[in-house]
Amino acid sequence: MTVLEQGQIQIHTENIFPIIKKAVYSGHEVFLRELVSNGVDAISKRRMAAMAGDCSEGEEGRIQIRIDREAKTLTISDNGIGMTADEVKRYINQVAFSSAEEFLEKYKREDDAIIGHFGLGFYSSFMVAVKVELVSRSARPDSEPVRWSCDGSPNFSLESGERAEPGTDVILHLQEEEMEYIEPSRIRSLITTYCDFLPVEVQLEGQAVNKRQAPWRQSARDLTDNDYIELYRYLYPFQGDPLLWVHLNTDYPYTLQGILYFPRLTGRGDWEKGEIRLYCNQVFVSDSIKEVVPRYLLPLRGVIDSPDIPLNVSRSALQTDRRVRSIGGFVAKKVGDRLKQLQKDEPNRYAEIWEGIAPFIKIGAMEDDKFAEQVADLVLFGTTAAAADPEPIAVEGKTFTTLSSYRSRLPADNDKRILYCTDEAGQAGALALWQGQGAEVLLADALIDAQFIPWLETRHEELTFRRVDAELDDSLQEKESELSDAQGTDSTEKLRNLFKQALANDKVTIQVQALKGDNAPAALILLPEQMRRINDMGALMEQRLPGLPDHHVLLINRRHPLVEGLLKLSAGAVITGGGSSPSQQLADDLGRHIYELARLSVGGLEPNQLAGFQQRSSDLMGRLMERGL
């Protein structure tokens, strides 16, 4: 074997290999991604050079990976353009030099792309190998094969080699602590992770492993709904089918393709890291792209593929710059456009998936002014109104409406007040009162609505959003005169005093009204809007569920039979020398019982208070039975 040259690799530090092993790459496994990418580049270069008449075209391109357990070697082979001895000196020995830029300058074609650089990426092999050999034969006429080898030091040897066909073999002599890469299952897993969608067939021991076809590189016109769904099922198995997808494709001012999916979120989405996969020319790079995609879109799933997203030298992390921010804005706009299109073309389908996509839209609107403008007319609310054409829209037993449509149905003299309910069960009493008077109420029962409703008010300063249990207006009250006793005290004042005495709690404000409707409850807990919002935000900051604030309003319905009976019971009480009479004590207990019923309806009784409530209720019922009431 003829020795062509021996010497030292030209590098910019005294020894680059420790830097590669410890600093450049965070995970050793990416060596396979880099070497396979180099092989695919070599195949692309050969195809372009053959079209220019500079070399033979050869067979269909493929990457072959072979394992030799006895020799403890892993070989990655391609049938690409190969290298001459001079090219090996330039592209391998000079680590800082990249062959990709020079090659692209000579063979520019818009529909072809060079994935990486056969330089630093090649040296990732030293993370797992004690020695690396490279055997290459150029596809250019009259080329001779060469063998290059290096043991991880700056020293190398370049000799004549043996290879019958054009292409390159990279032979890794694995380190003892890296023997996991001699296992076929491990290599197969890495091919699937990093190289699954490369356009060139990747074989392991003669068997094809990768899918090759990348649907996001195709035109949306050429894909069916089933194509999109099958890709989602492949990338995210056992996750159910997506609600909606967005096909991304642009070539100016940067090149980017991708498919993003709105998933069916069964729990809390990942709003910090995300599940979108970043590719660079069909090579998987990372599943953490929080620098690219706005935070409110991180729980989306799918693929973004762009050679123009700036990566660090190891292609494992993003470098944030103006282009990255521009790409994030492009993705957000395309998502907004897709939502607008669906809502316009298929309003029923949009309503069907609304609850699944609502968190993205609401959080996005609050965090991004441009996105908020896009989705301003896309936010839906559940409503108590019956379905109509075009709105409200009925879907699976629920009806949905936009805010603008809701406002169009409000009476002219009260079109600035927006009534909403956050808990149909907990606010059932107040909700029934409003509905009984024909009022339409929006349902804002998602956790995010505690922040979204106040945000909406800032966008619509002319509107007032009022929860159904915040306060009751005159339309819910009966106008009736009251009789006063000899001391000039009417029933309202008597009931207020009675409940103040029964509760003995200055934090509870007692109001007495005559409520309309035969089904109006005996008492309601009312929470003034601003006070309740402060309580809700405090609970959110402390990461707890909002409870009943200490300061609240107890509204007594003096027309309710139970309250009327309480008033009669109190009127018959006789003060004795020892304090309250049995009738007065019973009236006090009944007043507390009415209050606790009102608290119970809004979830205001803690679990440890329920047992005492049940015991007091049983005792009270027994005493009432004894009196024959």
PDB file of N, CA and C in Angstrom, residues 110-113 214-220 223 228 231 246-252 254-260 276-283 289 292-293 301-309 327 330-331 334:
ATOM      1  N   GLU A 110     -32.188  24.966  -7.376  1.00  0.00           N
ATOM      2  CA  GLU A 110     -33.102  25.330  -6.304  1.00  0.00           C
ATOM      3  C   GLU A 110     -33.748  24.117  -5.643  1.00  0.00           C
ATOM      4  N   ASP A 111     -33.943  23.029  -6.384  1.00  0.00           N
ATOM      5  CA  ASP A 111     -34.669  21.889  -5.815  1.00  0.00           C
ATOM      6  C   ASP A 111     -33.743  20.877  -5.169  1.00  0.00           C
ATOM      7  N   ASP A 112     -32.467  21.206  -5.058  1.00  0.00           N
ATOM      8  CA  ASP A 112     -31.540  20.332  -4.350  1.00  0.00           C
ATOM      9  C   ASP A 112     -30.913  21.111  -3.207  1.00  0.00           C
ATOM     10  N   ALA A 113     -30.553  20.407  -2.171  1.00  0.00           N
ATOM     11  CA  ALA A 113     -29.969  21.082  -1.011  1.00  0.00           C
ATOM     12  C   ALA A 113     -28.883  20.218  -0.404  1.00  0.00           C
ATOM     13  N   ALA A 214     -41.242  12.441   2.880  1.00  0.00           N
ATOM     14  CA  ALA A 214     -41.549  13.504   3.841  1.00  0.00           C
ATOM     15  C   ALA A 214     -42.755  14.276   3.316  1.00  0.00           C
ATOM     16  N   PRO A 215     -43.955  14.001   3.835  1.00  0.00           N
ATOM     17  CA  PRO A 215     -45.162  14.645   3.284  1.00  0.00           C
ATOM     18  C   PRO A 215     -45.113  16.166   3.311  1.00  0.00           C
ATOM     19  N   TRP A 216     -44.428  16.745   4.293  1.00  0.00           N
ATOM     20  CA  TRP A 216     -44.408  18.205   4.372  1.00  0.00           C
ATOM     21  C   TRP A 216     -43.640  18.845   3.226  1.00  0.00           C
ATOM     22  N   ARG A 217     -42.834  18.051   2.509  1.00  0.00           N
ATOM     23  CA  ARG A 217     -42.122  18.578   1.341  1.00  0.00           C
ATOM     24  C   ARG A 217     -42.978  18.532   0.079  1.00  0.00           C
ATOM     25  N   GLN A 218     -44.163  17.944   0.178  1.00  0.00           N
ATOM     26  CA  GLN A 218     -45.073  17.876  -0.952  1.00  0.00           C
ATOM     27  C   GLN A 218     -46.050  19.050  -0.925  1.00  0.00           C
ATOM     28  N   SER A 219     -46.681  19.291  -2.070  1.00  0.00           N
ATOM     29  CA  SER A 219     -47.698  20.320  -2.137  1.00  0.00           C
ATOM     30  C   SER A 219     -48.944  19.850  -1.390  1.00  0.00           C
ATOM     31  N   ALA A 220     -49.622  20.788  -0.715  1.00  0.00           N
ATOM     32  CA  ALA A 220     -50.857  20.446   0.001  1.00  0.00           C
ATOM     33  C   ALA A 220     -51.904  19.888  -0.961  1.00  0.00           C
ATOM     34  N   LEU A 223     -51.853  16.034  -1.218  1.00  0.00           N
ATOM     35  CA  LEU A 223     -52.056  15.241  -0.010  1.00  0.00           C
ATOM     36  C   LEU A 223     -53.537  15.148   0.314  1.00  0.00           C
ATOM     37  N   TYR A 228     -52.350  13.249   5.879  1.00  0.00           N
ATOM     38  CA  TYR A 228     -52.009  14.053   7.054  1.00  0.00           C
ATOM     39  C   TYR A 228     -52.204  13.248   8.338  1.00  0.00           C
ATOM     40  N   LEU A 231     -49.482  10.537   8.876  1.00  0.00           N
ATOM     41  CA  LEU A 231     -48.219  11.098   9.367  1.00  0.00           C
ATOM     42  C   LEU A 231     -48.313  11.379  10.865  1.00  0.00           C
ATOM     43  N   VAL A 246     -52.204  22.395   9.809  1.00  0.00           N
ATOM     44  CA  VAL A 246     -51.831  23.577   9.041  1.00  0.00           C
ATOM     45  C   VAL A 246     -50.595  23.217   8.227  1.00  0.00           C
ATOM     46  N   HIS A 247     -50.681  23.359   6.908  1.00  0.00           N
ATOM     47  CA  HIS A 247     -49.553  23.047   6.029  1.00  0.00           C
ATOM     48  C   HIS A 247     -48.770  24.339   5.781  1.00  0.00           C
ATOM     49  N   LEU A 248     -47.480  24.313   6.094  1.00  0.00           N
ATOM     50  CA  LEU A 248     -46.619  25.482   5.949  1.00  0.00           C
ATOM     51  C   LEU A 248     -45.727  25.321   4.732  1.00  0.00           C
ATOM     52  N   ASN A 249     -45.578  26.395   3.964  1.00  0.00           N
ATOM     53  CA  ASN A 249     -44.685  26.331   2.801  1.00  0.00           C
ATOM     54  C   ASN A 249     -44.359  27.749   2.338  1.00  0.00           C
ATOM     55  N   THR A 250     -43.109  28.128   2.432  1.00  0.00           N
ATOM     56  CA  THR A 250     -42.675  29.422   1.923  1.00  0.00           C
ATOM     57  C   THR A 250     -41.229  29.323   1.472  1.00  0.00           C
ATOM     58  N   ASP A 251     -40.857  30.132   0.484  1.00  0.00           N
ATOM     59  CA  ASP A 251     -39.460  30.171   0.043  1.00  0.00           C
ATOM     60  C   ASP A 251     -38.897  31.589   0.070  1.00  0.00           C
ATOM     61  N   TYR A 252     -39.644  32.512   0.681  1.00  0.00           N
ATOM     62  CA  TYR A 252     -39.144  33.881   0.814  1.00  0.00           C
ATOM     63  C   TYR A 252     -39.744  34.534   2.044  1.00  0.00           C
ATOM     64  N   TYR A 254     -37.250  33.254   3.597  1.00  0.00           N
ATOM     65  CA  TYR A 254     -36.506  32.077   4.031  1.00  0.00           C
ATOM     66  C   TYR A 254     -37.268  30.871   3.516  1.00  0.00           C
ATOM     67  N   THR A 255     -36.578  29.744   3.500  1.00  0.00           N
ATOM     68  CA  THR A 255     -37.194  28.496   3.053  1.00  0.00           C
ATOM     69  C   THR A 255     -37.698  27.738   4.268  1.00  0.00           C
ATOM     70  N   LEU A 256     -38.969  27.356   4.224  1.00  0.00           N
ATOM     71  CA  LEU A 256     -39.554  26.624   5.350  1.00  0.00           C
ATOM     72  C   LEU A 256     -40.739  25.804   4.867  1.00  0.00           C
ATOM     73  N   GLN A 257     -40.764  24.555   5.254  1.00  0.00           N
ATOM     74  CA  GLN A 257     -41.923  23.688   5.033  1.00  0.00           C
ATOM     75  C   GLN A 257     -42.288  23.039   6.363  1.00  0.00           C
ATOM     76  N   GLY A 258     -43.506  22.577   6.448  1.00  0.00           N
ATOM     77  CA  GLY A 258     -43.897  21.885   7.668  1.00  0.00           C
ATOM     78  C   GLY A 258     -45.377  21.580   7.702  1.00  0.00           C
ATOM     79  N   ILE A 259     -45.764  20.783   8.673  1.00  0.00           N
ATOM     80  CA  ILE A 259     -47.165  20.489   8.953  1.00  0.00           C
ATOM     81  C   ILE A 259     -47.330  20.560  10.466  1.00  0.00           C
ATOM     82  N   LEU A 260     -48.242  21.399  10.927  1.00  0.00           N
ATOM     83  CA  LEU A 260     -48.522  21.514  12.352  1.00  0.00           C
ATOM     84  C   LEU A 260     -49.928  20.997  12.630  1.00  0.00           C
ATOM     85  N   ILE A 276     -43.268  19.961  18.890  1.00  0.00           N
ATOM     86  CA  ILE A 276     -43.017  20.102  17.459  1.00  0.00           C
ATOM     87  C   ILE A 276     -41.580  19.682  17.174  1.00  0.00           C
ATOM     88  N   ARG A 277     -41.386  18.972  16.075  1.00  0.00           N
ATOM     89  CA  ARG A 277     -40.058  18.473  15.733  1.00  0.00           C
ATOM     90  C   ARG A 277     -39.412  19.366  14.674  1.00  0.00           C
ATOM     91  N   LEU A 278     -38.184  19.759  14.938  1.00  0.00           N
ATOM     92  CA  LEU A 278     -37.444  20.608  14.014  1.00  0.00           C
ATOM     93  C   LEU A 278     -36.540  19.749  13.137  1.00  0.00           C
ATOM     94  N   TYR A 279     -36.654  19.962  11.820  1.00  0.00           N
ATOM     95  CA  TYR A 279     -35.813  19.260  10.847  1.00  0.00           C
ATOM     96  C   TYR A 279     -35.034  20.285  10.037  1.00  0.00           C
ATOM     97  N   CYS A 280     -33.903  19.858   9.542  1.00  0.00           N
ATOM     98  CA  CYS A 280     -33.107  20.656   8.616  1.00  0.00           C
ATOM     99  C   CYS A 280     -32.872  19.803   7.378  1.00  0.00           C
ATOM    100  N   ASN A 281     -33.568  20.139   6.278  1.00  0.00           N
ATOM    101  CA  ASN A 281     -33.493  19.329   5.062  1.00  0.00           C
ATOM    102  C   ASN A 281     -33.775  17.855   5.347  1.00  0.00           C
ATOM    103  N   GLN A 282     -34.859  17.608   6.059  1.00  0.00           N
ATOM    104  CA  GLN A 282     -35.385  16.280   6.345  1.00  0.00           C
ATOM    105  C   GLN A 282     -34.566  15.487   7.362  1.00  0.00           C
ATOM    106  N   VAL A 283     -33.575  16.146   7.978  1.00  0.00           N
ATOM    107  CA  VAL A 283     -32.790  15.525   9.051  1.00  0.00           C
ATOM    108  C   VAL A 283     -33.305  16.058  10.382  1.00  0.00           C
ATOM    109  N   ILE A 289     -38.218  23.582  20.344  1.00  0.00           N
ATOM    110  CA  ILE A 289     -38.123  24.715  19.428  1.00  0.00           C
ATOM    111  C   ILE A 289     -38.800  25.949  20.019  1.00  0.00           C
ATOM    112  N   VAL A 292     -38.335  29.213  18.315  1.00  0.00           N
ATOM    113  CA  VAL A 292     -38.924  29.452  16.995  1.00  0.00           C
ATOM    114  C   VAL A 292     -40.416  29.712  17.086  1.00  0.00           C
ATOM    115  N   VAL A 293     -41.132  28.851  17.771  1.00  0.00           N
ATOM    116  CA  VAL A 293     -42.591  28.914  17.812  1.00  0.00           C
ATOM    117  C   VAL A 293     -43.035  29.726  19.021  1.00  0.00           C
ATOM    118  N   ARG A 301     -48.345  19.994  17.619  1.00  0.00           N
ATOM    119  CA  ARG A 301     -47.432  18.919  17.239  1.00  0.00           C
ATOM    120  C   ARG A 301     -47.179  18.983  15.745  1.00  0.00           C
ATOM    121  N   GLY A 302     -46.176  18.248  15.303  1.00  0.00           N
ATOM    122  CA  GLY A 302     -45.897  18.218  13.885  1.00  0.00           C
ATOM    123  C   GLY A 302     -44.434  18.472  13.580  1.00  0.00           C
ATOM    124  N   VAL A 303     -44.194  19.056  12.398  1.00  0.00           N
ATOM    125  CA  VAL A 303     -42.838  19.188  11.860  1.00  0.00           C
ATOM    126  C   VAL A 303     -42.642  20.584  11.292  1.00  0.00           C
ATOM    127  N   ILE A 304     -41.487  21.176  11.584  1.00  0.00           N
ATOM    128  CA  ILE A 304     -41.014  22.367  10.880  1.00  0.00           C
ATOM    129  C   ILE A 304     -39.656  22.024  10.305  1.00  0.00           C
ATOM    130  N   ASP A 305     -39.502  22.236   9.004  1.00  0.00           N
ATOM    131  CA  ASP A 305     -38.268  21.859   8.293  1.00  0.00           C
ATOM    132  C   ASP A 305     -37.743  23.093   7.577  1.00  0.00           C
ATOM    133  N   SER A 306     -36.576  23.550   7.994  1.00  0.00           N
ATOM    134  CA  SER A 306     -35.999  24.735   7.365  1.00  0.00           C
ATOM    135  C   SER A 306     -34.483  24.700   7.444  1.00  0.00           C
ATOM    136  N   PRO A 307     -33.806  24.941   6.325  1.00  0.00           N
ATOM    137  CA  PRO A 307     -32.346  25.058   6.371  1.00  0.00           C
ATOM    138  C   PRO A 307     -31.895  26.438   6.824  1.00  0.00           C
ATOM    139  N   ASP A 308     -32.837  27.365   6.983  1.00  0.00           N
ATOM    140  CA  ASP A 308     -32.481  28.752   7.289  1.00  0.00           C
ATOM    141  C   ASP A 308     -32.597  29.100   8.760  1.00  0.00           C
ATOM    142  N   ILE A 309     -33.012  28.142   9.587  1.00  0.00           N
ATOM    143  CA  ILE A 309     -33.035  28.397  11.024  1.00  0.00           C
ATOM    144  C   ILE A 309     -31.608  28.259  11.539  1.00  0.00           C
ATOM    145  N   ILE A 327     -39.610  33.965  11.656  1.00  0.00           N
ATOM    146  CA  ILE A 327     -40.215  32.661  11.384  1.00  0.00           C
ATOM    147  C   ILE A 327     -41.345  32.385  12.362  1.00  0.00           C
ATOM    148  N   PHE A 330     -44.319  34.205  11.195  1.00  0.00           N
ATOM    149  CA  PHE A 330     -44.894  33.562  10.012  1.00  0.00           C
ATOM    150  C   PHE A 330     -45.749  32.359  10.406  1.00  0.00           C
ATOM    151  N   VAL A 331     -45.222  31.545  11.322  1.00  0.00           N
ATOM    152  CA  VAL A 331     -45.970  30.359  11.761  1.00  0.00           C
ATOM    153  C   VAL A 331     -47.277  30.779  12.423  1.00  0.00           C
ATOM    154  N   LYS A 334     -49.834  31.922   9.802  1.00  0.00           N
ATOM    155  CA  LYS A 334     -50.399  30.817   9.037  1.00  0.00           C
ATOM    156  C   LYS A 334     -51.409  30.033   9.869  1.00  0.00           C
TER     157      LYS A 334
END
